N, CA, C and O atoms as a GROMACS GRO file, in nm:
protein
  516
    1UNK      N    1  10.040  12.511  10.448
    1UNK     CA    2   9.964  12.395  10.494
    1UNK      C    3  10.057  12.301  10.570
    1UNK      O    4  10.172  12.279  10.531
    2UNK      N    5  10.007  12.248  10.678
    2UNK     CA    6  10.083  12.156  10.762
    2UNK      C    7  10.084  12.017  10.701
    2UNK      O    8   9.979  11.962  10.667
    3UNK      N    9  10.202  11.959  10.687
    3UNK     CA   10  10.213  11.822  10.641
    3UNK      C   11  10.258  11.736  10.757
    3UNK      O   12  10.360  11.763  10.821
    4UNK      N   13  10.184  11.633  10.783
    4UNK     CA   14  10.215  11.544  10.893
    4UNK      C   15  10.334  11.455  10.856
    4UNK      O   16  10.348  11.414  10.741
    5UNK      N   17  10.417  11.426  10.953
    5UNK     CA   18  10.529  11.334  10.933
    5UNK      C   19  10.475  11.191  10.931
    5UNK      O   20  10.372  11.161  10.992
    6UNK      N   21  10.546  11.105  10.860
    6UNK     CA   22  10.505  10.964  10.849
    6UNK      C   23  10.491  10.899  10.987
    6UNK      O   24  10.391  10.833  11.014
    7UNK      N   25  10.591  10.916  11.073
    7UNK     CA   26  10.585  10.852  11.206
    7UNK      C   27  10.468  10.905  11.288
    7UNK      O   28  10.401  10.830  11.359
    8UNK      N   29  10.443  11.034  11.276
    8UNK     CA   30  10.330  11.096  11.348
    8UNK      C   31  10.198  11.038  11.298
    8UNK      O   32  10.108  11.008  11.377
    9UNK      N   33  10.186  11.025  11.166
    9UNK     CA   34  10.064  10.969  11.106
    9UNK      C   35  10.042  10.826  11.156
    9UNK      O   36   9.931  10.790  11.196
   10UNK      N   37  10.148  10.745  11.154
   10UNK     CA   38  10.136  10.606  11.198
   10UNK      C   39  10.098  10.600  11.346
   10UNK      O   40  10.014  10.519  11.385
   11UNK      N   41  10.160  10.684  11.427
   11UNK     CA   42  10.129  10.688  11.572
   11UNK      C   43   9.981  10.720  11.595
   11UNK      O   44   9.914  10.653  11.674
   12UNK      N   45   9.930  10.821  11.525
   12UNK     CA   46   9.794  10.869  11.548
   12UNK      C   47   9.687  10.779  11.488
   12UNK      O   48   9.578  10.765  11.546
   13UNK      N   49   9.716  10.719  11.373
   13UNK     CA   50   9.611  10.647  11.300
   13UNK      C   51   9.625  10.496  11.298
   13UNK      O   52   9.526  10.425  11.284
   14UNK      N   53   9.746  10.446  11.312
   14UNK     CA   54   9.768  10.302  11.298
   14UNK      C   55   9.806  10.236  11.432
   14UNK      O   56   9.748  10.134  11.469
   15UNK      N   57   9.901  10.295  11.502
   15UNK     CA   58   9.952  10.232  11.625
   15UNK      C   59   9.874  10.271  11.750
   15UNK      O   60   9.905  10.225  11.860
   16UNK      N   61   9.774  10.355  11.734
   16UNK     CA   62   9.696  10.406  11.847
   16UNK      C   63   9.640  10.291  11.932
   16UNK      O   64   9.579  10.198  11.879
   17UNK      N   65   9.662  10.298  12.064
   17UNK     CA   66   9.612  10.201  12.162
   17UNK      C   67   9.673  10.061  12.148
   17UNK      O   68   9.616   9.964  12.197
   18UNK      N   69   9.788  10.052  12.080
   18UNK     CA   70   9.858   9.924  12.069
   18UNK      C   71   9.988   9.935  12.148
   18UNK      O   72  10.043  10.044  12.163
   19UNK      N   73  10.037   9.823  12.198
   19UNK     CA   74  10.157   9.824  12.282
   19UNK      C   75  10.283   9.798  12.200
   19UNK      O   76  10.296   9.693  12.137
   20UNK      N   77  10.374   9.894  12.202
   20UNK     CA   78  10.505   9.879  12.136
   20UNK      C   79  10.591   9.790  12.225
   20UNK      O   80  10.618   9.823  12.340
   21UNK      N   81  10.634   9.676  12.171
   21UNK     CA   82  10.712   9.580  12.248
   21UNK      C   83  10.863   9.600  12.234
   21UNK      O   84  10.941   9.522  12.288
   22UNK      N   85  10.904   9.703  12.162
   22UNK     CA   86  11.047   9.730  12.146
   22UNK      C   87  11.098   9.791  12.277
   22UNK      O   88  11.075   9.908  12.306
   23UNK      N   89  11.168   9.709  12.353
   23UNK     CA   90  11.220   9.755  12.482
   23UNK      C   91  11.368   9.788  12.474
   23UNK      O   92  11.440   9.782  12.573
   24UNK      N   93  11.413   9.822  12.353
   24UNK     CA   94  11.552   9.860  12.336
   24UNK      C   95  11.634   9.760  12.257
   24UNK      O   96  11.754   9.780  12.236
   25UNK      N   97  11.572   9.651  12.212
   25UNK     CA   98  11.646   9.551  12.135
   25UNK      C   99  11.668   9.592  11.991
   25UNK      O  100  11.747   9.530  11.920
   26UNK      N  101  11.600   9.699  11.946
   26UNK     CA  102  11.619   9.752  11.811
   26UNK      C  103  11.610   9.904  11.820
   26UNK      O  104  11.587   9.960  11.927
   27UNK      N  105  11.630   9.969  11.708
   27UNK     CA  106  11.625  10.115  11.701
   27UNK      C  107  11.494  10.168  11.762
   27UNK      O  108  11.388  10.108  11.743
   28UNK      N  109  11.502  10.278  11.835
   28UNK     CA  110  11.384  10.337  11.900
   28UNK      C  111  11.273  10.369  11.800
   28UNK      O  112  11.155  10.367  11.834
   29UNK      N  113  11.312  10.399  11.676
   29UNK     CA  114  11.213  10.441  11.577
   29UNK      C  115  11.131  10.324  11.522
   29UNK      O  116  11.033  10.346  11.450
   30UNK      N  117  11.169  10.201  11.555
   30UNK     CA  118  11.099  10.084  11.503
   30UNK      C  119  11.007  10.028  11.611
   30UNK      O  120  11.051   9.994  11.721
   31UNK      N  121  10.880  10.018  11.577
   31UNK     CA  122  10.783   9.965  11.673
   31UNK      C  123  10.758   9.818  11.644
   31UNK      O  124  10.746   9.776  11.528
   32UNK      N  125  10.752   9.740  11.750
   32UNK     CA  126  10.723   9.597  11.742
   32UNK      C  127  10.592   9.568  11.814
   32UNK      O  128  10.562   9.629  11.917
   33UNK      N  129  10.516   9.475  11.758
   33UNK     CA  130  10.385   9.444  11.814
   33UNK      C  131  10.367   9.294  11.829
   33UNK      O  132  10.429   9.215  11.758
   34UNK      N  133  10.281   9.257  11.924
   34UNK     CA  134  10.243   9.116  11.940
   34UNK      C  135  10.168   9.073  11.814
   34UNK      O  136  10.128   9.156  11.732
   35UNK      N  137  10.151   8.944  11.800
   35UNK     CA  138  10.078   8.890  11.685
   35UNK      C  139   9.939   8.952  11.675
   35UNK      O  140   9.897   8.994  11.567
   36UNK      N  141   9.868   8.958  11.788
   36UNK     CA  142   9.731   9.012  11.788
   36UNK      C  143   9.730   9.160  11.751
   36UNK      O  144   9.648   9.204  11.670
   37UNK      N  145   9.822   9.238  11.810
   37UNK     CA  146   9.828   9.381  11.778
   37UNK      C  147   9.871   9.404  11.633
   37UNK      O  148   9.822   9.497  11.568
   38UNK      N  149   9.962   9.321  11.582
   38UNK     CA  150  10.008   9.339  11.445
   38UNK      C  151   9.895   9.309  11.346
   38UNK      O  152   9.888   9.368  11.238
   39UNK      N  153   9.808   9.216  11.383
   39UNK     CA  154   9.692   9.189  11.301
   39UNK      C  155   9.604   9.314  11.291
   39UNK      O  156   9.551   9.345  11.184
   40UNK      N  157   9.591   9.386  11.402
   40UNK     CA  158   9.518   9.514  11.404
   40UNK      C  159   9.588   9.616  11.316
   40UNK      O  160   9.523   9.689  11.240
   41UNK      N  161   9.721   9.622  11.324
   41UNK     CA  162   9.799   9.713  11.239
   41UNK      C  163   9.768   9.685  11.092
   41UNK      O  164   9.742   9.778  11.015
   42UNK      N  165   9.770   9.558  11.053
   42UNK     CA  166   9.744   9.521  10.913
   42UNK      C  167   9.603   9.561  10.869
   42UNK      O  168   9.584   9.609  10.757
   43UNK      N  169   9.505   9.543  10.957
   43UNK     CA  170   9.367   9.583  10.924
   43UNK      C  171   9.360   9.734  10.902
   43UNK      O  172   9.298   9.782  10.808
   44UNK      N  173   9.425   9.808  10.990
   44UNK     CA  174   9.420   9.955  10.981
   44UNK      C  175   9.494  10.006  10.858
   44UNK      O  176   9.446  10.098  10.791
   45UNK      N  177   9.611   9.950  10.827
   45UNK     CA  178   9.683  10.002  10.711
   45UNK      C  179   9.608   9.970  10.582
   45UNK      O  180   9.613  10.047  10.486
   46UNK      N  181   9.538   9.856  10.580
   46UNK     CA  182   9.459   9.824  10.461
   46UNK      C  183   9.347   9.927  10.442
   46UNK      O  184   9.321   9.969  10.330
   47UNK      N  185   9.283   9.968  10.551
   47UNK     CA  186   9.177  10.069  10.543
   47UNK      C  187   9.229  10.201  10.488
   47UNK      O  188   9.160  10.269  10.413
   48UNK      N  189   9.352  10.237  10.525
   48UNK     CA  190   9.411  10.363  10.480
   48UNK      C  191   9.481  10.352  10.344
   48UNK      O  192   9.516  10.453  10.285
   49UNK      N  193   9.501  10.229  10.296
   49UNK     CA  194   9.572  10.212  10.170
   49UNK      C  195   9.722  10.231  10.185
   49UNK      O  196   9.791  10.267  10.089
   50UNK      N  197   9.773  10.206  10.306
   50UNK     CA  198   9.916  10.217  10.333
   50UNK      C  199   9.983  10.086  10.290
   50UNK      O  200   9.924   9.979  10.300
   51UNK      N  201  10.105  10.097  10.243
   51UNK     CA  202  10.177   9.978  10.200
   51UNK      C  203  10.279   9.933  10.302
   51UNK      O  204  10.313  10.006  10.395
   52UNK      N  205  10.327   9.812  10.282
   52UNK     CA  206  10.438   9.759  10.362
   52UNK      C  207  10.546   9.715  10.265
   52UNK      O  208  10.521   9.638  10.172
   53UNK      N  209  10.667   9.765  10.288
   53UNK     CA  210  10.782   9.723  10.206
   53UNK      C  211  10.841   9.593  10.258
   53UNK      O  212  10.873   9.503  10.180
   54UNK      N  213  10.855   9.585  10.390
   54UNK     CA  214  10.911   9.463  10.448
   54UNK      C  215  10.852   9.437  10.584
   54UNK      O  216  10.812   9.529  10.656
   55UNK      N  217  10.846   9.309  10.618
   55UNK     CA  218  10.793   9.265  10.746
   55UNK      C  219  10.903   9.185  10.815
   55UNK      O  220  10.962   9.094  10.756
   56UNK      N  221  10.930   9.220  10.944
   56UNK     CA  222  11.036   9.151  11.018
   56UNK      C  223  10.983   9.100  11.151
   56UNK      O  224  10.951   9.179  11.240
   57UNK      N  225  10.974   8.970  11.165
   57UNK     CA  226  10.939   8.917  11.296
   57UNK      C  227  11.064   8.896  11.381
   57UNK      O  228  11.172   8.870  11.329
   58UNK      N  229  11.047   8.908  11.510
   58UNK     CA  230  11.156   8.899  11.605
   58UNK      C  231  11.124   8.785  11.701
   58UNK      O  232  11.012   8.777  11.752
   59UNK      N  233  11.221   8.698  11.725
   59UNK     CA  234  11.202   8.585  11.815
   59UNK      C  235  11.316   8.581  11.915
   59UNK      O  236  11.432   8.568  11.876
   60UNK      N  237  11.285   8.592  12.042
   60UNK     CA  238  11.386   8.581  12.148
   60UNK      C  239  11.514   8.656  12.115
   60UNK      O  240  11.622   8.596  12.105
   61UNK      N  241  11.504   8.786  12.099
   61UNK     CA  242  11.622   8.872  12.076
   61UNK      C  243  11.689   8.851  11.941
   61UNK      O  244  11.805   8.890  11.925
   62UNK      N  245  11.622   8.792  11.846
   62UNK     CA  246  11.684   8.770  11.715
   62UNK      C  247  11.581   8.780  11.604
   62UNK      O  248  11.465   8.744  11.623
   63UNK      N  249  11.625   8.828  11.487
   63UNK     CA  250  11.535   8.829  11.372
   63UNK      C  251  11.513   8.687  11.324
   63UNK      O  252  11.607   8.608  11.316
   64UNK      N  253  11.391   8.655  11.292
   64UNK     CA  254  11.360   8.523  11.240
   64UNK      C  255  11.384   8.521  11.089
   64UNK      O  256  11.449   8.430  11.037
   65UNK      N  257  11.333   8.622  11.021
   65UNK     CA  258  11.337   8.625  10.875
   65UNK      C  259  11.287   8.763  10.833
   65UNK      O  260  11.238   8.840  10.915
   66UNK      N  261  11.300   8.793  10.706
   66UNK     CA  262  11.243   8.917  10.652
   66UNK      C  263  11.169   8.881  10.525
   66UNK      O  264  11.220   8.806  10.442
   67UNK      N  265  11.051   8.932  10.510
   67UNK     CA  266  10.976   8.915  10.384
   67UNK      C  267  10.952   9.054  10.328
   67UNK      O  268  10.916   9.146  10.400
   68UNK      N  269  10.972   9.067  10.197
   68UNK     CA  270  10.950   9.196  10.130
   68UNK      C  271  10.847   9.177  10.019
   68UNK      O  272  10.826   9.066   9.969
   69UNK      N  273  10.783   9.287   9.981
   69UNK     CA  274  10.676   9.276   9.882
   69UNK      C  275  10.724   9.216   9.750
   69UNK      O  276  10.647   9.150   9.680
   70UNK      N  277  10.851   9.239   9.714
   70UNK     CA  278  10.903   9.183   9.588
   70UNK      C  279  10.903   9.030   9.589
   70UNK      O  280  10.889   8.967   9.485
   71UNK      N  281  10.919   8.970   9.710
   71UNK     CA  282  10.916   8.824   9.721
   71UNK      C  283  10.783   8.769   9.667
   71UNK      O  284  10.777   8.656   9.618
   72UNK      N  285  10.680   8.849   9.677
   72UNK     CA  286  10.545   8.806   9.638
   72UNK      C  287  10.503   8.867   9.504
   72UNK      O  288  10.389   8.850   9.459
   73UNK      N  289  10.595   8.938   9.441
   73UNK     CA  290  10.568   9.007   9.313
   73UNK      C  291  10.442   9.094   9.321
   73UNK      O  292  10.358   9.093   9.231
   74UNK      N  293  10.432   9.168   9.432
   74UNK     CA  294  10.317   9.255   9.454
   74UNK      C  295  10.366   9.395   9.490
   74UNK      O  296  10.478   9.413   9.535
   75UNK      N  297  10.279   9.493   9.468
   75UNK     CA  298  10.308   9.630   9.512
   75UNK      C  299  10.303   9.632   9.665
   75UNK      O  300  10.236   9.551   9.727
   76UNK      N  301  10.376   9.728   9.723
   76UNK     CA  302  10.378   9.741   9.870
   76UNK      C  303  10.238   9.761   9.926
   76UNK      O  304  10.209   9.718  10.038
   77UNK      N  305  10.151   9.826   9.848
   77UNK     CA  306  10.015   9.856   9.896
   77UNK      C  307   9.915   9.742   9.874
   77UNK      O  308   9.798   9.756   9.912
   78UNK      N  309   9.958   9.632   9.814
   78UNK     CA  310   9.868   9.519   9.790
   78UNK      C  311   9.855   9.435   9.917
   78UNK      O  312   9.952   9.370   9.958
   79UNK      N  313   9.737   9.436   9.981
   79UNK     CA  314   9.722   9.364  10.108
   79UNK      C  315   9.743   9.213  10.093
   79UNK      O  316   9.773   9.145  10.191
   80UNK      N  317   9.728   9.160   9.971
   80UNK     CA  318   9.745   9.016   9.952
   80UNK      C  319   9.884   8.972   9.997
   80UNK      O  320   9.898   8.867  10.061
   81UNK      N  321   9.986   9.050   9.965
   81UNK     CA  322  10.122   9.006   9.998
   81UNK      C  323  10.146   9.008  10.148
   81UNK      O  324  10.198   8.912  10.203
   82UNK      N  325  10.110   9.119  10.215
   82UNK     CA  326  10.144   9.125  10.357
   82UNK      C  327  10.057   9.034  10.443
   82UNK      O  328  10.100   8.989  10.549
   83UNK      N  329   9.934   9.008  10.399
   83UNK     CA  330   9.851   8.912  10.472
   83UNK      C  331   9.908   8.771  10.458
   83UNK      O  332   9.910   8.694  10.554
   84UNK      N  333   9.954   8.739  10.338
   84UNK     CA  334  10.014   8.607  10.312
   84UNK      C  335  10.144   8.593  10.392
   84UNK      O  336  10.168   8.489  10.454
   85UNK      N  337  10.228   8.696  10.391
   85UNK     CA  338  10.355   8.692  10.465
   85UNK      C  339  10.328   8.673  10.614
   85UNK      O  340  10.395   8.593  10.680
   86UNK      N  341  10.230   8.746  10.667
   86UNK     CA  342  10.195   8.736  10.809
   86UNK      C  343  10.146   8.594  10.841
   86UNK      O  344  10.184   8.536  10.942
   87UNK      N  345  10.062   8.542  10.755
   87UNK     CA  346  10.010   8.406  10.772
   87UNK      C  347  10.124   8.304  10.769
   87UNK      O  348  10.127   8.211  10.851
   88UNK      N  349  10.217   8.320  10.676
   88UNK     CA  350  10.333   8.229  10.667
   88UNK      C  351  10.416   8.234  10.794
   88UNK      O  352  10.457   8.130  10.846
   89UNK      N  353  10.440   8.355  10.846
   89UNK     CA  354  10.518   8.369  10.969
   89UNK      C  355  10.447   8.303  11.087
   89UNK      O  356  10.510   8.236  11.169
   90UNK      N  357  10.315   8.322  11.096
   90UNK     CA  358  10.239   8.266  11.207
   90UNK      C  359  10.245   8.113  11.205
   90UNK      O  360  10.254   8.049  11.310
   91UNK      N  361  10.241   8.054  11.085
   91UNK     CA  362  10.249   7.908  11.072
   91UNK      C  363  10.389   7.858  11.111
   91UNK      O  364  10.405   7.750  11.169
   92UNK      N  365  10.489   7.938  11.080
   92UNK     CA  366  10.629   7.903  11.107
   92UNK      C  367  10.660   7.903  11.257
   92UNK      O  368  10.732   7.817  11.307
   93UNK      N  369  10.604   8.003  11.327
   93UNK     CA  370  10.640   8.022  11.468
   93UNK      C  371  10.532   8.105  11.538
   93UNK      O  372  10.488   8.207  11.486
   94UNK      N  373  10.490   8.061  11.656
   94UNK     CA  374  10.389   8.136  11.732
   94UNK      C  375  10.455   8.244  11.817
   94UNK      O  376  10.575   8.238  11.844
   95UNK      N  377  10.377   8.341  11.858
   95UNK     CA  378  10.418   8.444  11.954
   95UNK      C  379  10.542   8.526  11.913
   95UNK      O  380  10.629   8.553  11.995
   96UNK      N  381  10.547   8.563  11.788
   96UNK     CA  382  10.655   8.649  11.742
   96UNK      C  383  10.619   8.795  11.768
   96UNK      O  384  10.502   8.828  11.786
   97UNK      N  385  10.721   8.880  11.771
   97UNK     CA  386  10.700   9.024  11.772
   97UNK      C  387  10.720   9.070  11.629
   97UNK      O  388  10.815   9.027  11.562
   98UNK      N  389  10.633   9.158  11.581
   98UNK     CA  390  10.637   9.199  11.440
   98UNK      C  391  10.667   9.347  11.424
   98UNK      O  392  10.618   9.431  11.499
   99UNK      N  393  10.749   9.376  11.323
   99UNK     CA  394  10.769   9.515  11.281
   99UNK      C  395  10.759   9.517  11.129
   99UNK      O  396  10.763   9.413  11.064
  100UNK      N  397  10.745   9.637  11.076
  100UNK     CA  398  10.738   9.651  10.930
  100UNK      C  399  10.787   9.789  10.892
  100UNK      O  400  10.793   9.880  10.975
  101UNK      N  401  10.824   9.804  10.766
  101UNK     CA  402  10.851   9.939  10.714
  101UNK      C  403  10.733   9.973  10.623
  101UNK      O  404  10.693   9.895  10.537
  102UNK      N  405  10.680  10.092  10.646
  102UNK     CA  406  10.551  10.130  10.586
  102UNK      C  407  10.568  10.234  10.476
  102UNK      O  408  10.658  10.317  10.480
  103UNK      N  409  10.479  10.226  10.378
  103UNK     CA  410  10.473  10.324  10.270
  103UNK      C  411  10.346  10.407  10.292
  103UNK      O  412  10.235  10.359  10.271
  104UNK      N  413  10.367  10.531  10.334
  104UNK     CA  414  10.254  10.621  10.357
  104UNK      C  415  10.258  10.728  10.248
  104UNK      O  416  10.358  10.799  10.235
  105UNK      N  417  10.152  10.739  10.172
  105UNK     CA  418  10.151  10.833  10.059
  105UNK      C  419  10.146  10.979  10.108
  105UNK      O  420  10.095  11.008  10.216
  106UNK      N  421  10.200  11.068  10.025
  106UNK     CA  422  10.195  11.211  10.056
  106UNK      C  423  10.050  11.258  10.067
  106UNK      O  424  10.018  11.346  10.146
  107UNK      N  425   9.963  11.199   9.987
  107UNK     CA  426   9.821  11.235   9.989
  107UNK      C  427   9.764  11.212  10.130
  107UNK      O  428   9.689  11.295  10.181
  108UNK      N  429   9.800  11.099  10.191
  108UNK     CA  430   9.753  11.072  10.327
  108UNK      C  431   9.815  11.169  10.427
  108UNK      O  432   9.747  11.217  10.518
  109UNK      N  433   9.943  11.197  10.411
  109UNK     CA  434  10.012  11.286  10.505
  109UNK      C  435   9.959  11.428  10.496
  109UNK      O  436   9.958  11.500  10.596
  110UNK      N  437   9.915  11.469  10.379
  110UNK     CA  438   9.863  11.604  10.361
  110UNK      C  439   9.720  11.618  10.411
  110UNK      O  440   9.673  11.728  10.439
  111UNK      N  441   9.652  11.505  10.422
  111UNK     CA  442   9.515  11.506  10.472
  111UNK      C  443   9.516  11.526  10.621
  111UNK      O  444   9.598  11.468  10.692
  112UNK      N  445   9.428  11.605  10.669
  112UNK     CA  446   9.421  11.624  10.814
  112UNK      C  447   9.368  11.497  10.878
  112UNK      O  448   9.288  11.424  10.819
  113UNK      N  449   9.414  11.471  10.996
  113UNK     CA  450   9.365  11.352  11.066
  113UNK      C  451   9.218  11.370  11.100
  113UNK      O  452   9.168  11.482  11.111
  114UNK      N  453   9.149  11.260  11.116
  114UNK     CA  454   9.006  11.264  11.146
  114UNK      C  455   8.980  11.341  11.275
  114UNK      O  456   8.881  11.414  11.284
  115UNK      N  457   9.068  11.325  11.373
  115UNK     CA  458   9.047  11.395  11.500
  115UNK      C  459   9.062  11.547  11.483
  115UNK      O  460   8.990  11.624  11.545
  116UNK      N  461   9.157  11.588  11.397
  116UNK     CA  462   9.173  11.732  11.371
  116UNK      C  463   9.048  11.788  11.303
  116UNK      O  464   9.000  11.896  11.338
  117UNK      N  465   8.994  11.713  11.205
  117UNK     CA  466   8.873  11.757  11.135
  117UNK      C  467   8.756  11.768  11.232
  117UNK      O  468   8.680  11.864  11.227
  118UNK      N  469   8.743  11.669  11.320
  118UNK     CA  470   8.633  11.669  11.417
  118UNK      C  471   8.644  11.790  11.510
  118UNK      O  472   8.545  11.856  11.540
  119UNK      N  473   8.766  11.817  11.556
  119UNK     CA  474   8.788  11.931  11.645
  119UNK      C  475   8.754  12.063  11.574
  119UNK      O  476   8.695  12.153  11.634
  120UNK      N  477   8.794  12.073  11.447
  120UNK     CA  478   8.764  12.195  11.370
  120UNK      C  479   8.615  12.215  11.351
  120UNK      O  480   8.564  12.325  11.370
  121UNK      N  481   8.544  12.107  11.313
  121UNK     CA  482   8.401  12.123  11.289
  121UNK      C  483   8.328  12.151  11.420
  121UNK      O  484   8.229  12.223  11.421
  122UNK      N  485   8.375  12.095  11.530
  122UNK     CA  486   8.318  12.124  11.662
  122UNK      C  487   8.338  12.271  11.696
  122UNK      O  488   8.247  12.336  11.746
  123UNK      N  489   8.458  12.323  11.670
  123UNK     CA  490   8.488  12.463  11.696
  123UNK      C  491   8.400  12.554  11.612
  123UNK      O  492   8.351  12.656  11.660
  124UNK      N  493   8.380  12.517  11.485
  124UNK     CA  494   8.293  12.595  11.396
  124UNK      C  495   8.148  12.597  11.448
  124UNK      O  496   8.084  12.702  11.452
  125UNK      N  497   8.099  12.480  11.488
  125UNK     CA  498   7.961  12.471  11.542
  125UNK      C  499   7.948  12.558  11.667
  125UNK      O  500   7.849  12.629  11.684
  126UNK      N  501   8.047  12.553  11.753
  126UNK     CA  502   8.043  12.631  11.878
  126UNK      C  503   8.041  12.781  11.848
  126UNK      O  504   7.970  12.858  11.914
  127UNK      N  505   8.119  12.822  11.747
  127UNK     CA  506   8.123  12.963  11.708
  127UNK      C  507   7.994  13.011  11.645
  127UNK      O  508   7.958  13.128  11.658
  128UNK      N  509   7.923  12.920  11.576
  128UNK     CA  510   7.799  12.957  11.509
  128UNK      C  511   7.685  12.974  11.607
  128UNK      O  512   7.590  13.047  11.578
  129UNK      N  513   7.691  12.910  11.722
  129UNK     CA  514   7.579  12.913  11.818
  129UNK      C  515   7.571  13.043  11.891
  129UNK      O  516   7.483  13.062  11.975
   0.00000   0.00000   0.00000
C-alpha cells in the first residue's frame, strides 16, 4: 500500500491554491503564507484534524516570535491553541508571513486523497459501462 509523505499530503490537501511567500529567506521545505492564506490553512487543517506544533510569523526578513502548543497547555491538534496564537499575532502586528510545523497522523497519510478516490471510482464506472 502506498503511504503518502507528509509534505505531499500538505501540498495536495492544505496548501492547494495558496501562494508560498518563501522566496529563499528560509529553508525551501518551509512554506510561508499571507495572513489571509494562513487563515485558510488553519481552516483546512482543522477539517482534517491536523495539529500544529509551532507557529512562526516572519516580519521584514526576521522572525517575530514563535508560539508552540505547550505555551497554551493544549495538544497540537487542539484548534483552540493555534487559533488563539494566530489571533494574538494578528493583534501584535499586521501583514505578517506565517509558517508552522504540522502534525499529520499516519492514519491520514495512509488514506488515499479525495482526488485519487474520485479518479478510481470514475475509472470503475467507465469500465462498468
